[in-house]
GROMACS .gro file of C-alpha atoms in nm:
model
  201
    1MET     CA    1   1.007   1.120   0.440
    2LYS     CA    2   1.331   0.982   0.303
    3LEU     CA    3   1.407   0.615   0.249
    4ARG     CA    4   1.759   0.480   0.216
    5PHE     CA    5   1.714   0.188  -0.020
    6SER     CA    6   1.870  -0.068  -0.250
    7PRO     CA    7   1.666  -0.205  -0.543
    8THR     CA    8   1.768  -0.563  -0.464
    9SER     CA    9   1.688  -0.563  -0.092
   10PRO     CA   10   1.380  -0.771  -0.006
   11TYR     CA   11   1.352  -0.585   0.325
   12VAL     CA   12   1.332  -0.257   0.136
   13ARG     CA   13   1.071  -0.416  -0.087
   14LYS     CA   14   0.854  -0.486   0.216
   15VAL     CA   15   0.857  -0.118   0.301
   16ILE     CA   16   0.784  -0.009  -0.055
   17VAL     CA   17   0.495  -0.255  -0.089
   18CYS     CA   18   0.344  -0.143   0.243
   19ALA     CA   19   0.369   0.221   0.138
   20ALA     CA   20   0.212   0.153  -0.201
   21GLU     CA   21  -0.069  -0.056  -0.057
   22ARG     CA   22  -0.175   0.231   0.165
   23GLY     CA   23  -0.118   0.521  -0.073
   24LEU     CA   24   0.195   0.657   0.093
   25ASP     CA   25   0.456   0.598  -0.175
   26ALA     CA   26   0.434   0.952  -0.317
   27ARG     CA   27   0.530   1.089   0.024
   28ILE     CA   28   0.860   0.900   0.029
   29GLU     CA   29   1.179   1.025  -0.134
   30ARG     CA   30   1.400   0.731  -0.223
   31ILE     CA   31   1.774   0.768  -0.172
   32PRO     CA   32   1.978   0.499  -0.353
   33THR     CA   33   2.229   0.348  -0.112
   34LEU     CA   34   2.501   0.084  -0.140
   35PRO     CA   35   2.531  -0.065   0.211
   36PHE     CA   36   2.857  -0.248   0.131
   37ASP     CA   37   3.030   0.058  -0.012
   38PRO     CA   38   3.316   0.139   0.230
   39GLU     CA   39   3.252   0.509   0.167
   40THR     CA   40   2.880   0.498   0.249
   41ASP     CA   41   2.737   0.737   0.505
   42LEU     CA   42   2.450   0.499   0.583
   43ALA     CA   43   2.561   0.464   0.945
   44THR     CA   44   2.443   0.821   1.006
   45ASP     CA   45   2.087   0.701   0.942
   46ASN     CA   46   2.122   0.344   1.071
   47PRO     CA   47   2.420   0.257   1.291
   48LEU     CA   48   2.385  -0.105   1.176
   49CYS     CA   49   2.465   0.021   0.824
   50LYS     CA   50   2.172  -0.163   0.670
   51VAL     CA   51   1.882  -0.071   0.444
   52PRO     CA   52   1.605   0.014   0.474
   53ALA     CA   53   1.643   0.321   0.692
   54LEU     CA   54   1.371   0.585   0.705
   55ILE     CA   55   1.403   0.949   0.805
   56THR     CA   56   1.061   1.082   0.898
   57ASP     CA   57   0.937   1.433   0.824
   58ASP     CA   58   1.017   1.511   1.188
   59GLY     CA   59   1.376   1.396   1.145
   60VAL     CA   60   1.335   1.069   1.336
   61HIS     CA   61   1.552   0.782   1.213
   62LEU     CA   62   1.376   0.446   1.195
   63TYR     CA   63   1.503   0.094   1.115
   64ASP     CA   64   1.457  -0.200   1.039
   65SER     CA   65   1.182  -0.298   0.793
   66ARG     CA   66   0.949  -0.422   1.069
   67VAL     CA   67   0.964  -0.090   1.253
   68ILE     CA   68   0.935   0.117   0.936
   69CYS     CA   69   0.637  -0.082   0.809
   70GLU     CA   70   0.452  -0.041   1.136
   71TYR     CA   71   0.530   0.330   1.139
   72LEU     CA   72   0.391   0.370   0.787
   73ASP     CA   73   0.081   0.181   0.893
   74SER     CA   74   0.014   0.456   1.148
   75LEU     CA   75  -0.004   0.726   0.881
   76HIS     CA   76  -0.326   0.635   0.699
   77ASP     CA   77  -0.696   0.578   0.762
   78ARG     CA   78  -0.738   0.260   0.558
   79ALA     CA   79  -0.754  -0.099   0.684
   80ARG     CA   80  -0.448  -0.174   0.892
   81LEU     CA   81  -0.163  -0.387   0.762
   82PHE     CA   82  -0.094  -0.464   1.128
   83PRO     CA   83  -0.445  -0.573   1.230
   84GLU     CA   84  -0.591  -0.592   1.577
   85PRO     CA   85  -0.589  -0.925   1.766
   86PRO     CA   86  -0.653  -1.205   1.704
   87ALA     CA   87  -0.567  -1.153   1.335
   88ARG     CA   88  -0.258  -0.959   1.446
   89TRP     CA   89  -0.085  -1.268   1.582
   90THR     CA   90  -0.126  -1.457   1.255
   91ALA     CA   91   0.002  -1.159   1.057
   92LEU     CA   92   0.305  -1.115   1.284
   93ARG     CA   93   0.380  -1.487   1.279
   94ARG     CA   94   0.374  -1.487   0.901
   95GLN     CA   95   0.598  -1.181   0.895
   96ALA     CA   96   0.844  -1.361   1.121
   97LEU     CA   97   0.841  -1.663   0.891
   98GLY     CA   98   0.891  -1.451   0.580
   99ASP     CA   99   1.171  -1.251   0.740
  100GLY     CA  100   1.332  -1.571   0.866
  101MET     CA  101   1.335  -1.713   0.515
  102LEU     CA  102   1.497  -1.393   0.393
  103ASP     CA  103   1.757  -1.400   0.669
  104ALA     CA  104   1.854  -1.756   0.574
  105ALA     CA  105   1.859  -1.678   0.201
  106VAL     CA  106   2.081  -1.373   0.249
  107LEU     CA  107   2.322  -1.576   0.463
  108VAL     CA  108   2.350  -1.837   0.187
  109ILE     CA  109   2.424  -1.566  -0.069
  110LEU     CA  110   2.689  -1.405   0.148
  111GLU     CA  111   2.850  -1.740   0.228
  112ASN     CA  112   2.867  -1.828  -0.141
  113ARG     CA  113   3.047  -1.500  -0.208
  114ARG     CA  114   3.337  -1.611   0.011
  115GLU     CA  115   3.638  -1.781  -0.138
  116VAL     CA  116   3.563  -2.147  -0.207
  117VAL     CA  117   3.812  -2.267   0.053
  118GLN     CA  118   3.646  -2.046   0.317
  119ARG     CA  119   3.288  -2.155   0.255
  120SER     CA  120   3.111  -2.379   0.504
  121ALA     CA  121   2.896  -2.644   0.337
  122PRO     CA  122   2.727  -2.739   0.669
  123PHE     CA  123   2.637  -2.374   0.729
  124ILE     CA  124   2.485  -2.341   0.382
  125ALA     CA  125   2.297  -2.667   0.427
  126ARG     CA  126   2.154  -2.549   0.758
  127GLN     CA  127   2.025  -2.224   0.611
  128THR     CA  128   1.886  -2.403   0.306
  129ALA     CA  129   1.707  -2.648   0.534
  130LYS     CA  130   1.542  -2.358   0.718
  131ILE     CA  131   1.404  -2.226   0.391
  132ALA     CA  132   1.278  -2.570   0.289
  133CYS     CA  133   1.109  -2.621   0.625
  134ALA     CA  134   0.940  -2.283   0.603
  135LEU     CA  135   0.814  -2.358   0.252
  136ASP     CA  136   0.669  -2.688   0.371
  137ALA     CA  137   0.490  -2.513   0.657
  138LEU     CA  138   0.351  -2.249   0.423
  139GLU     CA  139   0.221  -2.510   0.181
  140LEU     CA  140   0.008  -2.648   0.464
  141GLU     CA  141  -0.159  -2.312   0.522
  142ALA     CA  142  -0.149  -2.177   0.168
  143GLU     CA  143  -0.524  -2.215   0.122
  144THR     CA  144  -0.585  -1.987   0.420
  145LEU     CA  145  -0.384  -1.699   0.275
  146GLY     CA  146  -0.659  -1.609   0.031
  147GLU     CA  147  -0.673  -1.243  -0.072
  148THR     CA  148  -0.549  -1.112   0.261
  149VAL     CA  149  -0.316  -0.815   0.234
  150ASP     CA  150  -0.138  -0.746   0.561
  151ILE     CA  151   0.216  -0.738   0.692
  152GLY     CA  152   0.220  -1.118   0.701
  153THR     CA  153   0.128  -1.181   0.340
  154ILE     CA  154   0.345  -0.892   0.224
  155ALA     CA  155   0.647  -1.041   0.402
  156LEU     CA  156   0.576  -1.384   0.256
  157GLY     CA  157   0.532  -1.240  -0.092
  158CYS     CA  158   0.862  -1.054  -0.069
  159ALA     CA  159   1.039  -1.365   0.059
  160LEU     CA  160   0.910  -1.588  -0.220
  161GLY     CA  161   0.991  -1.321  -0.476
  162TYR     CA  162   1.345  -1.305  -0.342
  163LEU     CA  163   1.386  -1.681  -0.379
  164ASP     CA  164   1.283  -1.648  -0.743
  165PHE     CA  165   1.523  -1.356  -0.789
  166ARG     CA  166   1.834  -1.498  -0.624
  167PHE     CA  167   1.779  -1.874  -0.663
  168PRO     CA  168   1.613  -1.907  -1.005
  169ASP     CA  169   1.735  -2.263  -1.049
  170GLU     CA  170   1.571  -2.384  -0.728
  171ASP     CA  171   1.220  -2.492  -0.824
  172TRP     CA  172   1.038  -2.450  -0.492
  173ARG     CA  173   0.704  -2.450  -0.677
  174ALA     CA  174   0.734  -2.820  -0.762
  175ASP     CA  175   0.681  -2.925  -0.400
  176GLN     CA  176   0.457  -2.633  -0.298
  177PRO     CA  177   0.188  -2.604  -0.570
  178LYS     CA  178  -0.074  -2.444  -0.345
  179LEU     CA  179   0.173  -2.186  -0.218
  180ALA     CA  180   0.289  -2.122  -0.575
  181ALA     CA  181  -0.067  -2.057  -0.689
  182TRP     CA  182  -0.120  -1.808  -0.407
  183PHE     CA  183   0.209  -1.631  -0.474
  184ASP     CA  184   0.157  -1.609  -0.849
  185ALA     CA  185  -0.172  -1.427  -0.784
  186PHE     CA  186  -0.031  -1.206  -0.507
  187ALA     CA  187   0.269  -1.113  -0.721
  188GLU     CA  188   0.032  -0.954  -0.974
  189ARG     CA  189  -0.066  -0.680  -0.732
  190PRO     CA  190   0.052  -0.340  -0.861
  191SER     CA  191   0.257  -0.286  -0.545
  192MET     CA  192   0.445  -0.609  -0.611
  193THR     CA  193   0.501  -0.566  -0.984
  194ALA     CA  194   0.628  -0.211  -0.934
  195SER     CA  195   0.876  -0.322  -0.667
  196ALA     CA  196   1.011  -0.639  -0.832
  197PRO     CA  197   1.382  -0.671  -0.745
  198ARG     CA  198   1.633  -0.600  -1.015
  199ASP     CA  199   2.010  -0.576  -1.028
  200PRO     CA  200   2.137  -0.223  -1.103
  201ALA     CA  201   2.219  -0.165  -1.469
   0.00000   0.00000   0.00000
C-alpha cells in the first residue's frame, strides 16, 4: 500500500495511528506530498487534492481519512477500531467530534494566512467557538474515555494534539482538566509519540 501524506496533517496522523495500533504500518509506503504545491500530482490519487490518499495493493484509490481508517481496520484479526454496535455509535460520534474540531481548526489557520484586510473576524470567532464547545462537551465525558482505543479516541487524540501543535498559546487544558489528563496519558501511546506532528525541516 502507498500513502500520500504530509507530516503536519492531523487527518494523516489518524491513518498512521490506526495502522500502527493494528500492526499494519510496515505494510504502508509513505509518499511525502505537498497538497498546496501547484505542481503536485496528488489529484491523480485524490481528485479533491487532499491528503491522506491511499493506494491499495490492488490499485484502488481511497480517501479521506475516515474511509482509509475503516479500510485498514478490515485488514487485521485484532480487536476492531470500528467496533460493532452499540459501541460503534459512540466511536463514530467521537470521530465526528474530533474531525469537526480539526475542520474548524484548519479553517482558522487558513483564514489567518490571508492578508489582514481580507480576514473575517466573525468567521474566525465562529470556528473558534465550535472548538470551545466541543472541548466543553468532551470534558463532560472525559472520565468515560478510559483506556479505550478505537476510531473515536484516536480521532480525539489527533484533534487535541493538533490544537497543541498549531495553537500552543491557547491553554485549553485550564478549563478541561479531566480531558487533559486523559489526553496526556493517551498521547504516550507509541503510535501517538511516533506520529507527533512536526513542521518539515
